[in-house]
Coordinates of C-alpha atoms and ligand atoms in Angstrom, one line a residue:
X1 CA 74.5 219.0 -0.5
X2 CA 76.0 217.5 2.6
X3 CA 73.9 214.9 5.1
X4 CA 71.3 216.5 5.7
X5 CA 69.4 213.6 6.8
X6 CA 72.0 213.3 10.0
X7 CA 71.7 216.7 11.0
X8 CA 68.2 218.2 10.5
X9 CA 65.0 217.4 11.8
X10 CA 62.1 214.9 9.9
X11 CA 58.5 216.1 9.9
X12 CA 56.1 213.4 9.5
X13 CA 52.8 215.3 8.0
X14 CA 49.8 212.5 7.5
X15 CA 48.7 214.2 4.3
X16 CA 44.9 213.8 4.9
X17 CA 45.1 215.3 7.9
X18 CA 47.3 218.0 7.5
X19 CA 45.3 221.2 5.5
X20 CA 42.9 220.7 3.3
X21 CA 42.5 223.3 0.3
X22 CA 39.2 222.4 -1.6
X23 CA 37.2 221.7 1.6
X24 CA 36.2 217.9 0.8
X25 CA 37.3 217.4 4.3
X26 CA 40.2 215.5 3.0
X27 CA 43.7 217.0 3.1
X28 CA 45.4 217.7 -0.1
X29 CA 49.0 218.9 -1.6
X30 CA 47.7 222.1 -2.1
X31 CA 47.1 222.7 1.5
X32 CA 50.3 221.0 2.5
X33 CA 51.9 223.6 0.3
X34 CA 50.3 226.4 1.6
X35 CA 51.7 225.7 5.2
X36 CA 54.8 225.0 4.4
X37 CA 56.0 228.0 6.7
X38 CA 54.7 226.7 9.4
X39 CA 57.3 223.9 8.8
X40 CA 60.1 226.5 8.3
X41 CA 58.9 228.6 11.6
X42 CA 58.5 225.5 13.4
X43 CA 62.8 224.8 12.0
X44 CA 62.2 221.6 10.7
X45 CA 64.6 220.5 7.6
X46 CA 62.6 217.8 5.8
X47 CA 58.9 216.8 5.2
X48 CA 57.9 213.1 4.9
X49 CA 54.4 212.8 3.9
X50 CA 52.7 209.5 4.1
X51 CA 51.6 208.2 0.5
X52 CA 49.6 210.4 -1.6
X53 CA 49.9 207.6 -4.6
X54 CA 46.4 206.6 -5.9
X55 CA 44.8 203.9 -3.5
X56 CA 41.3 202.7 -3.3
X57 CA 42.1 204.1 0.3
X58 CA 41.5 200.6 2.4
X59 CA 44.4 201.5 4.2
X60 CA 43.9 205.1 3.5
X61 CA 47.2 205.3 1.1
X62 CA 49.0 202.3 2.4
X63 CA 47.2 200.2 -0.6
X64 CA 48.4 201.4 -3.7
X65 CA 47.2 201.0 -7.2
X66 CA 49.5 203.5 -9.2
X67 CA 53.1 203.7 -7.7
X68 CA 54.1 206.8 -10.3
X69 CA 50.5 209.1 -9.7
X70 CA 49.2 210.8 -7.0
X71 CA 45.4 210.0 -6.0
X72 CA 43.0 212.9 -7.1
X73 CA 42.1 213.5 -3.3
X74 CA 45.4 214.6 -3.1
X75 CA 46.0 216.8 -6.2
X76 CA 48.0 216.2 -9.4
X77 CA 51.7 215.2 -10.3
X78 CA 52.0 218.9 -11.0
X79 CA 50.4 219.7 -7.3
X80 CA 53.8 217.1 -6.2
X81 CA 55.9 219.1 -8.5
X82 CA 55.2 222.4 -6.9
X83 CA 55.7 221.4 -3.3
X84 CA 59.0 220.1 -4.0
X85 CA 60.0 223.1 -5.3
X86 CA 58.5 225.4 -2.6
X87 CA 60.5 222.4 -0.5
X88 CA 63.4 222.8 -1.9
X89 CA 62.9 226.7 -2.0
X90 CA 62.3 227.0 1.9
X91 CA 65.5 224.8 2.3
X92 CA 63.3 221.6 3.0
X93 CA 63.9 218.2 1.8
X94 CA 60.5 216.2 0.9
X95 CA 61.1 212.3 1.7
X96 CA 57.6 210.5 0.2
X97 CA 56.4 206.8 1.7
X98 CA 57.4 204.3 0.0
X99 CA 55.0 201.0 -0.1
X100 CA 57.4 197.9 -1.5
X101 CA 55.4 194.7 0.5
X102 CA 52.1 195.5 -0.8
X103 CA 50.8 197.3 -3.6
X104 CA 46.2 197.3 -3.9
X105 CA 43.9 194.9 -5.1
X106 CA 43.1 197.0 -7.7
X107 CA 46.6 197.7 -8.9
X108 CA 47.4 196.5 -12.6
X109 CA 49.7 194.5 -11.3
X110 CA 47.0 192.4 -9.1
X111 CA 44.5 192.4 -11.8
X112 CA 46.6 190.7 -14.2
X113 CA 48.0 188.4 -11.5
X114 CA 44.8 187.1 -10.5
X115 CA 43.8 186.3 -14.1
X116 CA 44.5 182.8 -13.6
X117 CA 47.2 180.3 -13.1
X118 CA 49.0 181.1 -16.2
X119 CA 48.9 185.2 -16.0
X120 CA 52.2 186.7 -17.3
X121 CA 52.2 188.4 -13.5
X122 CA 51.1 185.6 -11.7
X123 CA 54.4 184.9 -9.7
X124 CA 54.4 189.4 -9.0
X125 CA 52.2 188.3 -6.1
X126 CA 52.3 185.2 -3.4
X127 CA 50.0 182.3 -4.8
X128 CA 49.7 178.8 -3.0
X129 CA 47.7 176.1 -3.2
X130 CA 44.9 175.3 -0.4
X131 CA 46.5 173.0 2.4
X132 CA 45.4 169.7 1.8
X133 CA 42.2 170.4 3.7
X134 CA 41.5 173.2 1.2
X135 CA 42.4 175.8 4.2
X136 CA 45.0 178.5 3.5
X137 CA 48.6 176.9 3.0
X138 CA 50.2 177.8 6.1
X139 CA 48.9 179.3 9.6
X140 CA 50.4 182.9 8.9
X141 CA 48.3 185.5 10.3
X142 CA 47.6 189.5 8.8
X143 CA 48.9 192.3 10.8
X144 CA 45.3 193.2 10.8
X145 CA 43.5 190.0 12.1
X146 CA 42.7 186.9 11.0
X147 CA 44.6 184.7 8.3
X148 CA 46.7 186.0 5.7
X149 CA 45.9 184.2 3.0
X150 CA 42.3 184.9 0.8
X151 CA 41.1 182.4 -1.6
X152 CA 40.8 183.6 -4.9
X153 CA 37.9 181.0 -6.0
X154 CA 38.3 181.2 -9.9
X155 CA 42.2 180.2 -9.6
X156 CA 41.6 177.1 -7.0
X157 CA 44.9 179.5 -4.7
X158 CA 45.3 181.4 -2.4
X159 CA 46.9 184.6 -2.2
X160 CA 49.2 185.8 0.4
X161 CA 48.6 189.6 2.0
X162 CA 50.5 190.9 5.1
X163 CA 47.6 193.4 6.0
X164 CA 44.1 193.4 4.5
X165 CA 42.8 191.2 1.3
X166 CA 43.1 194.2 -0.8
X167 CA 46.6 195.1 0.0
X168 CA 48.2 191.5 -1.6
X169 CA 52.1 191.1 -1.1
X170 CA 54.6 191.5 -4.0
X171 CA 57.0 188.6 -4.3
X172 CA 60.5 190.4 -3.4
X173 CA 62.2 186.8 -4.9
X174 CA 61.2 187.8 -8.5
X175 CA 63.7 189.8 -10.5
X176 CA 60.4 191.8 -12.4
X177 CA 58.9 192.9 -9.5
X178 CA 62.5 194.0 -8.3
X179 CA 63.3 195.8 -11.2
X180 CA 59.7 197.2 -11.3
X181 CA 60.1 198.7 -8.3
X182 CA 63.5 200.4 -9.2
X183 CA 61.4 201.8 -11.9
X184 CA 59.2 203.1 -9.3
X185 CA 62.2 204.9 -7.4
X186 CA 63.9 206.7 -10.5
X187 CA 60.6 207.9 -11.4
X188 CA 60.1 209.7 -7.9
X189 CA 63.9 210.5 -8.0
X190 CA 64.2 212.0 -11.1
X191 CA 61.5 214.6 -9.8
X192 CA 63.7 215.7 -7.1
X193 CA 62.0 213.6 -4.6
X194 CA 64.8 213.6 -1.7
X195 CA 64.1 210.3 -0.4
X196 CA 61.9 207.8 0.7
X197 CA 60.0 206.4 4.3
X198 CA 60.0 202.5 3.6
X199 CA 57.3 201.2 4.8
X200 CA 57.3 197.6 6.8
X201 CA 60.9 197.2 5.0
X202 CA 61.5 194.0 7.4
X203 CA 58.8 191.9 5.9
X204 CA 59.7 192.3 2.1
X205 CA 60.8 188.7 2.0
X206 CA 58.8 185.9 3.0
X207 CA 60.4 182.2 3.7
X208 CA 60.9 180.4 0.6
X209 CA 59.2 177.1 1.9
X210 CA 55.8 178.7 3.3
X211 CA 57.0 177.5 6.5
X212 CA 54.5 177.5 9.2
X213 CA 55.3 180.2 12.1
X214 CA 55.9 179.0 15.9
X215 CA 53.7 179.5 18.5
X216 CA 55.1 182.4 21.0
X217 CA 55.9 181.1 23.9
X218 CA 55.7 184.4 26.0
X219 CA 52.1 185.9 24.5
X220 CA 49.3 186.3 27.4
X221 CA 46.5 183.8 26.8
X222 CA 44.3 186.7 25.5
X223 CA 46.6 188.4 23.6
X224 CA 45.7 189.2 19.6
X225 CA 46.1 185.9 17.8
X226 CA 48.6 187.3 15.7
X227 CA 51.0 188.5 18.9
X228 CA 50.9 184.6 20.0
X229 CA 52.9 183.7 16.8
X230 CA 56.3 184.5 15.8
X231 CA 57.2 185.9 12.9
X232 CA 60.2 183.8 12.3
X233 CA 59.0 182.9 8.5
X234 CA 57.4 186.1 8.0
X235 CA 59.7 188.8 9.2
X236 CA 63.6 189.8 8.7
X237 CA 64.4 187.0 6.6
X238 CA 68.3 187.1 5.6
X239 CA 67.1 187.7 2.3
X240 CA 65.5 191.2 2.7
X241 CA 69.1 192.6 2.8
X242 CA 70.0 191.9 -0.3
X243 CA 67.0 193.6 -1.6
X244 CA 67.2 196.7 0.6
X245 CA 71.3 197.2 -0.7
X246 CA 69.2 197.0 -3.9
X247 CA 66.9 199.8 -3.4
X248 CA 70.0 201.6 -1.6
X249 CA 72.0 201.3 -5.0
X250 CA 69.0 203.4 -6.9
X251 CA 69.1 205.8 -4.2
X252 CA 72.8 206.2 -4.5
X253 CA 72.9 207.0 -7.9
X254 CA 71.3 210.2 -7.0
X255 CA 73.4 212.9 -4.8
X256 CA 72.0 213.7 -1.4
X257 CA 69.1 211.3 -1.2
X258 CA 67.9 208.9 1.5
X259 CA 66.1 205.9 2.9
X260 CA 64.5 205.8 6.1
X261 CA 63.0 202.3 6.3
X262 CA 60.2 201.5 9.1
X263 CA 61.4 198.1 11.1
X264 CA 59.8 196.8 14.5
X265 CA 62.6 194.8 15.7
X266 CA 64.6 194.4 18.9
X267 CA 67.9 196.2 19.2
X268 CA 70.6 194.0 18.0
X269 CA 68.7 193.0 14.9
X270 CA 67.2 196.4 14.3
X271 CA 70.6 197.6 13.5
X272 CA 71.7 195.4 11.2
X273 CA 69.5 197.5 8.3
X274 CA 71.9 200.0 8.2
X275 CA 74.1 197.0 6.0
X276 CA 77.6 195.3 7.0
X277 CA 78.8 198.1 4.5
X278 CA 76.5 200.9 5.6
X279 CA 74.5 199.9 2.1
X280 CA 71.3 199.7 3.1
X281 CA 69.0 202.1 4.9
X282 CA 70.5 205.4 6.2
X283 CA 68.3 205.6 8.9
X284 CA 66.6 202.1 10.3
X285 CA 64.0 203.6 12.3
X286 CA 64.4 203.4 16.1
X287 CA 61.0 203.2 17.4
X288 CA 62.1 202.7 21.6
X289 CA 60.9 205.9 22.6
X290 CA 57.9 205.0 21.5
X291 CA 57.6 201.4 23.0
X292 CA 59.7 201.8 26.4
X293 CA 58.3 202.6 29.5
X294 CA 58.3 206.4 30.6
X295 CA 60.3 206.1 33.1
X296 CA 63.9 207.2 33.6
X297 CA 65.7 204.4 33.8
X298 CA 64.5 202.4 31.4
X299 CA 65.1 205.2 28.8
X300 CA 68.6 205.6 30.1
X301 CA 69.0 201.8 29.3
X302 CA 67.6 202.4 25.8
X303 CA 70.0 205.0 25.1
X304 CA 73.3 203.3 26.2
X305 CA 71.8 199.5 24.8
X306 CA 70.9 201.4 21.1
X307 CA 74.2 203.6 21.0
X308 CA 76.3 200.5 21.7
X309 CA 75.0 198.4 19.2
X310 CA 75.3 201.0 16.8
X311 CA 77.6 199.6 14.1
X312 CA 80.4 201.6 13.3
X313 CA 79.5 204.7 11.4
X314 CA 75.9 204.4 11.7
X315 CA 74.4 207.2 12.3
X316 CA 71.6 206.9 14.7
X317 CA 67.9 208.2 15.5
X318 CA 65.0 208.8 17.4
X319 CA 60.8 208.5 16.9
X320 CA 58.5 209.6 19.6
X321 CA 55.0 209.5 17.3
X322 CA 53.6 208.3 14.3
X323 CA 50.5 207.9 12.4
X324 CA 50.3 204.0 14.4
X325 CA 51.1 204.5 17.6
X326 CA 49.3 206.7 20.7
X327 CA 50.0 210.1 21.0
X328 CA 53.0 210.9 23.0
X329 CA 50.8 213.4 24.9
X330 CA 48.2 210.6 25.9
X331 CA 51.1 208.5 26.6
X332 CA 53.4 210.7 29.1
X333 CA 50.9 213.4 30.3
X334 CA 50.8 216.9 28.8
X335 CA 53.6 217.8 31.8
X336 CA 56.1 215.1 30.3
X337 CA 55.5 216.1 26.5
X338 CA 57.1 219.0 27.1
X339 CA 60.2 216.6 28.8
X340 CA 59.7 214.1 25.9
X341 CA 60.3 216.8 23.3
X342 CA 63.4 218.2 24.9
X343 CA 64.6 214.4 25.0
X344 CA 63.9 213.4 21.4
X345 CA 65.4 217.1 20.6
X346 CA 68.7 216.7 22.2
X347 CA 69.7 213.2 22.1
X348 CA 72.3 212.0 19.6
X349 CA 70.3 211.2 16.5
X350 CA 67.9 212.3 13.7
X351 CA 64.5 212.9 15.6
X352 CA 61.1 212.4 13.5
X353 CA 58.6 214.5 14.8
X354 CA 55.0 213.8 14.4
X355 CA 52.9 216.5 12.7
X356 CA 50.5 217.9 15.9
X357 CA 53.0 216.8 18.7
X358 CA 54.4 220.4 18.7
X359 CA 51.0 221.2 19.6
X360 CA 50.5 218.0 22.4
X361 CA 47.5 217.0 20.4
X362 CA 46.3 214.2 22.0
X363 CA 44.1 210.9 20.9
X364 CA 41.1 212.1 19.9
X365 CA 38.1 210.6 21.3
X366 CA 36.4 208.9 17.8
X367 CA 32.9 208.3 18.4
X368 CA 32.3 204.7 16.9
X369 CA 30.2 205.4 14.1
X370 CA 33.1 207.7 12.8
X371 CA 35.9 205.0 13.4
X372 CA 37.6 204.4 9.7
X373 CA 40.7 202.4 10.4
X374 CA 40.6 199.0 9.2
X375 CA 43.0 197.6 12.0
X376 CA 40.5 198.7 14.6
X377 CA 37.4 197.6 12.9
X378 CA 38.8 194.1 11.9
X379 CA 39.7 193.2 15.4
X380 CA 37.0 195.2 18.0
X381 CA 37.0 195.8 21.1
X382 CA 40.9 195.4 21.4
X383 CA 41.5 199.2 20.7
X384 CA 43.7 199.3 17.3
X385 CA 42.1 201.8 15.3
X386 CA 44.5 204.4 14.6
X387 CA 42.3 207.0 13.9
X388 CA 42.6 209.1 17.3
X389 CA 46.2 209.7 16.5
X390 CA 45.3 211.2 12.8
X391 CA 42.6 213.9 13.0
X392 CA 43.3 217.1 11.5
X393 CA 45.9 219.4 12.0
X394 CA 44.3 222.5 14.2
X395 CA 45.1 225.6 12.8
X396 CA 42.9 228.2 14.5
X397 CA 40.0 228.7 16.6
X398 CA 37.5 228.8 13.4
X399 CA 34.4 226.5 12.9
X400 CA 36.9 223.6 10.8
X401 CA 40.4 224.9 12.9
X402 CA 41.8 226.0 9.8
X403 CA 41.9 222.7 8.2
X404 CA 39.0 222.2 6.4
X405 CA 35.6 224.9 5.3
X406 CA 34.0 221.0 5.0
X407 CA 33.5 218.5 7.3
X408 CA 36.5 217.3 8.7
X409 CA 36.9 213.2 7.6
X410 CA 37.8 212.3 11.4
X411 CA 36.7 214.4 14.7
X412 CA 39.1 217.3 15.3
X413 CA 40.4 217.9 18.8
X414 CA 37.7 218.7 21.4
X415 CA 40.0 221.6 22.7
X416 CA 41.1 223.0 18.9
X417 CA 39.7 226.4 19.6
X418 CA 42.6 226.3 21.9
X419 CA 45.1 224.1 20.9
X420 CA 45.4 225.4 17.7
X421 CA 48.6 226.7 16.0
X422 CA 47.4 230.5 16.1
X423 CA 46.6 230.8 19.7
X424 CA 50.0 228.8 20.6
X425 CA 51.9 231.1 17.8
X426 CA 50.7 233.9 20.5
X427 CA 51.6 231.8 23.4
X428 CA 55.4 232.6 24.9
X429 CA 55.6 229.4 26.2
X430 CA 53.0 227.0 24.6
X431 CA 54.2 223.4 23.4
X432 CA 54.6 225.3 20.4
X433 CA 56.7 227.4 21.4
X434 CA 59.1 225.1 22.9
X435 CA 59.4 223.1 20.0
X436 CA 60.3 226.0 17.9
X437 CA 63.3 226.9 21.2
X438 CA 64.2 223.4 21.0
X439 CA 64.9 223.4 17.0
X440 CA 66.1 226.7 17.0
X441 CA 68.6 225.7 20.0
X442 CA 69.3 222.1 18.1
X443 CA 70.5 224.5 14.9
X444 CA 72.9 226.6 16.7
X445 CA 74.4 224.2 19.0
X446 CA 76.8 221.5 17.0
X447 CA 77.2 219.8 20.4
X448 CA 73.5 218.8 20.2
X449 CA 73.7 218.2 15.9
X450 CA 76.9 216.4 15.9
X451 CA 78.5 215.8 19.3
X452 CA 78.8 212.4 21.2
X453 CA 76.7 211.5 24.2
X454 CA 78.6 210.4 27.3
X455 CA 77.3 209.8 31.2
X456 CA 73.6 208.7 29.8
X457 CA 72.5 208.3 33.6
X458 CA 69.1 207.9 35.9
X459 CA 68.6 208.4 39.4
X460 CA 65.8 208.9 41.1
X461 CA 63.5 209.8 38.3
X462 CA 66.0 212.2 36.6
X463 CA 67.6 211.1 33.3
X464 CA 70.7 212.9 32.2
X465 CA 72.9 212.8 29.1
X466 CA 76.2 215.4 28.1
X467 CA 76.7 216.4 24.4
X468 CA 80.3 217.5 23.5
X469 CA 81.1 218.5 20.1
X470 CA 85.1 220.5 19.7
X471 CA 85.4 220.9 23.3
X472 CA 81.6 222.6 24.2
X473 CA 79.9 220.6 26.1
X474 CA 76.1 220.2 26.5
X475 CA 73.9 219.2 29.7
X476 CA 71.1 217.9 29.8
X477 CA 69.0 216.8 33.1
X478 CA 65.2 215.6 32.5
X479 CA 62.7 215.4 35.6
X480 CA 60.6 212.4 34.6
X481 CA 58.8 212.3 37.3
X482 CA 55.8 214.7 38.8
X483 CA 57.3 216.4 41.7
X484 CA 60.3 218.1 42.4
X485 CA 64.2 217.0 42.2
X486 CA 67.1 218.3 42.9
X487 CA 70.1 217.3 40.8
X488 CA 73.7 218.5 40.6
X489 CA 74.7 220.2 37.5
X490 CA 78.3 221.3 35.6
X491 CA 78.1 225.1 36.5
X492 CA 76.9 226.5 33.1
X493 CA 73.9 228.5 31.5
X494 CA 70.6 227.7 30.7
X495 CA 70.3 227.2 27.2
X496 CA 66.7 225.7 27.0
X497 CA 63.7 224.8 29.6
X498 CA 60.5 223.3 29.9
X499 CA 59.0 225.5 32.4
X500 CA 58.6 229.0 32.1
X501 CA 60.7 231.8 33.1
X502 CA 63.7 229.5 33.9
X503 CA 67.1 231.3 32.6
X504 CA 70.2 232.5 34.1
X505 CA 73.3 230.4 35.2
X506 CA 73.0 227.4 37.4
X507 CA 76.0 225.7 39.6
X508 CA 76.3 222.6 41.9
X509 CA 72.7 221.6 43.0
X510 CA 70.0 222.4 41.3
X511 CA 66.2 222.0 42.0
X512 CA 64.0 220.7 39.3
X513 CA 60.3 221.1 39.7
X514 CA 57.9 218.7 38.2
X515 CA 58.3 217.5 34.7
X516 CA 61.1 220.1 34.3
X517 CA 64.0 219.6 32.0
X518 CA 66.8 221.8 31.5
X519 CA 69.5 221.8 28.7
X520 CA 72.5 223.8 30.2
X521 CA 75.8 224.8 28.4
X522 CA 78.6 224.4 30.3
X523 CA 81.0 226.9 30.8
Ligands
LIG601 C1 52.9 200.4 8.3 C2 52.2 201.7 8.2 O1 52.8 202.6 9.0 C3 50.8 201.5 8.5 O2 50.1 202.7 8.7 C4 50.1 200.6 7.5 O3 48.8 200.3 7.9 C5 50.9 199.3 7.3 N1 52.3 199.5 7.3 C6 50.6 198.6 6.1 O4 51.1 199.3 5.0

């Protein structure tokens, strides 16, 4: 069995967006299954596909109203069956999202809590009385604008809700729901589910006395209303430990399984979810790639701040994209993609790659009467919707790219016809192609899987990092910048570049052109 979850590569594939088989425009499991080789090609070792449960879809999966189903847009149990076991056949794990805060509105859960004061599930979910003015009981805000509390007028209460009204927050302090959600684990477990993406695992816990959150001192003037609070009653409470060693102890039951959970926090509290015992989430994401500033030196300090606060044993890891954040394309530049995949592909760590970054998809222009993402329509004009980082996966150069015979549910990429999978496939050194150099490279090297890091450096706009693993050593020197640099380099061989047509042996100083990265073994 082994740890497979230190040494391969995570493939995030936003299931709607991925391949859709029945051409509703949708994605489905049946289309996820029938690429699947592209995930083997590509030398990936697990798939984490963002929920698939049944969800009235307000936040397109993240609000779920059956945690053991999967929604009918998606397929069938049996659908999730099969691709487990083509999974499993191909050598891939399959890690599913996990959605603990919140479940829907519509969830049986919800509909028997909001019955009324005296509903056997009332205290499942977060019910307070008004504030004495008959406003919502604290000033907590929602992720997603505005407060986060919605009066529920037959009960006289108000209920509590992280992210949108219909996505109401479980109470993590009562045993049931704790127990329920154990329930919810096995069940995925026992199917041969190889782990699970938690999602917003740092909020599960909520102050015990509804205490009113502090201004933030450091928020612009115009900044969202909810970035000029802090989170200090509503976020990484002590208490969320405890319940993540919980949902660790399920998992352990089971060989070979893991927990990745999603946490926005700085550094030295970030890495305090791995557990004082290791006994909580195997991999705390690491989202600094994805926040830092592209620029050499800062990522050098991210690498040597996040590697020594690593607690002993930890193993670490690395996120350039997800289905929240900009494209790292649109980000860096199409030139520095190509750098920031050979980073997140040789640093020390698990890397979670984003499905369409192999590609440098970039955000897709959404035209506003096809904008779906609540976060962006709640708050306009501030640019939140998520959309432009989830259209569909581009195939080919066909009339839907592959994805769909429909009508795609967002806009695809203007340039699909070609940035598509085939023509890269035919491409010697397309994005795609270097992703597939990179893994290939990753699989071979145990320097680059397992090996320390040492001399993490930046000068001049050049970032550099050695791997060593049994006496090979590993070089890696990254041009962040957009013209040339000349660096000085262990006398070795080019294992890997960026730009085309680089190979051969290299020695003392060594001229990199723009956006060029090099990984070189020494000899
Ligand atoms: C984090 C998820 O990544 C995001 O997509 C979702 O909207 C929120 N959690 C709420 O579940």
């Amino acid at each position: 069995m082994g740890e497979w979850w230190r040494d391969g590569v995570i493939y995030q594939v936003y299931p709607r967006s991925f391949a859709d088989s029945d051409g509703d425009g949708v994605g489905d499991l049946a289309g996820v299954l029938a690429r699947l080789d592209h995930l083997v090609t590509l030398g990936v070792d697990a798939l984490w596909l963002s929920p698939i449960q049944p969800s009235p879809m307000a936040d397109f999966g993240y609000d779920v109203s059956d945690y053991c189903n999967v929604d009918p847009l998606f397929g069938t149990l049996a659908d999730l069956d099969r691709l487990v076991a083509a999974c499993h056949a191909r050598g891939l794990r399959l890690v599913l999202d996990l959605v603990p805060n919140h479940s829907s509105d519509r969830h049986p859960w919800f509909l028997d809590s909001r019955g009324g004061r005296g509903a056997s599930r009332r205290d499942w979910y977060l019910w307070r009385d008004p504030a004495p003015d008959g406003g919502p009981p604290n000033n907590w805000l929602s992720h997603f604008g505005g407060p986060a509390w919605t009066l529920d007028a037959s009960s006289g209460q108000y209920y509590l809700h992280s992210f949108l009204p219909q996505q109401p927050d479980l109470n993590w302090r009562n045993p049931a729901v704790v127990a329920a959600m154990h329930g919810v684990l096995r069940f995925w477990l026992d199917r041969g589910v190889d782990g699970f993406r938690v999602d917003v695992i740092w909020l599960l816990v909520k102050d015990a006395l509804f205490r009113d959150n502090p201004p933030e001192p450091g928020a612009a003037p115009d900044a969202r209303p909810f970035a000029r609070q802090r989170a200090v009653h509503t976020a990484d409470q002590p208490e969320t430990h405890a319940a993540i060693a919980g949902l660790r102890r399920v998992l352990d039951a089971y060989p070979g399984r893991m927990m990745v959970g999603e946490i926005y926090l700085p550094v030295e509290r970030l890495v305090r979810y791995y557990g004082g015992a290791l006994d909580e989430c195997h991999l705390p994401f690491n989202f600094q790639l994805l926040l830092c500033a592209w620029d050499a030196s800062a990522i050098a300090g991210v690498i040597r701040e996040y590697e020594a606060a690593l607690p002993a044993g930890a193993w670490p890891n690395w996120v350039l994209g997800n289905h929240d954040r900009p494209r790292v394309a649109s980000r860096v530049g199409a030139g520095q993609a190509r750098v920031a995949a050979m980073l997140l592909l040789t640093l020390r760590g698990t890397p979670t790659l984003y499905y369409g970054d192999e590609l440098g998809l970039e955000d897709v222009a959404i035209p506003p009467e096809r904008a779906q993402d609540p976060a962006g329509l709640r708050e306009p004009g501030r640019g939140l919707g998520r959309d432009a980082v989830r259209t569909p996966m581009p195939w080919d150069a066909s009339p839907g790219a592959g994805f769909t015979t429909g009508e795609p549910w967002l806009p695809l990429n203007a340039d699909h016809a070609s940035r598509n999978v085939a023509a890269h496939h035919a491409e010697p050194d397309s994005m795609l192609a270097l992703h597939r150099r990179l893994l290939a490279l990753r699989r071979a090297t145990p320097a680059l899987v397992r090996g320390t890091i040492e001399g993490v450096a930046a000068k001049d706009g050049v970032l550099r990092y050695v791997r060593s693993h049994d006496g090979r050593r590993v070089q890696v020197v990254l041009n962040l910048t957009a013209t040339e640099r000349e660096v000085g380099v262990a006398a070795g061989t080019i294992l890997a570049a960026t730009t085309a047509g680089r190979a051969g042996t290299v020695e003392g100083d060594v001229r990199l052109v723009a956006h060029e990265g090099l990984v070189v073994g020494v000899s």
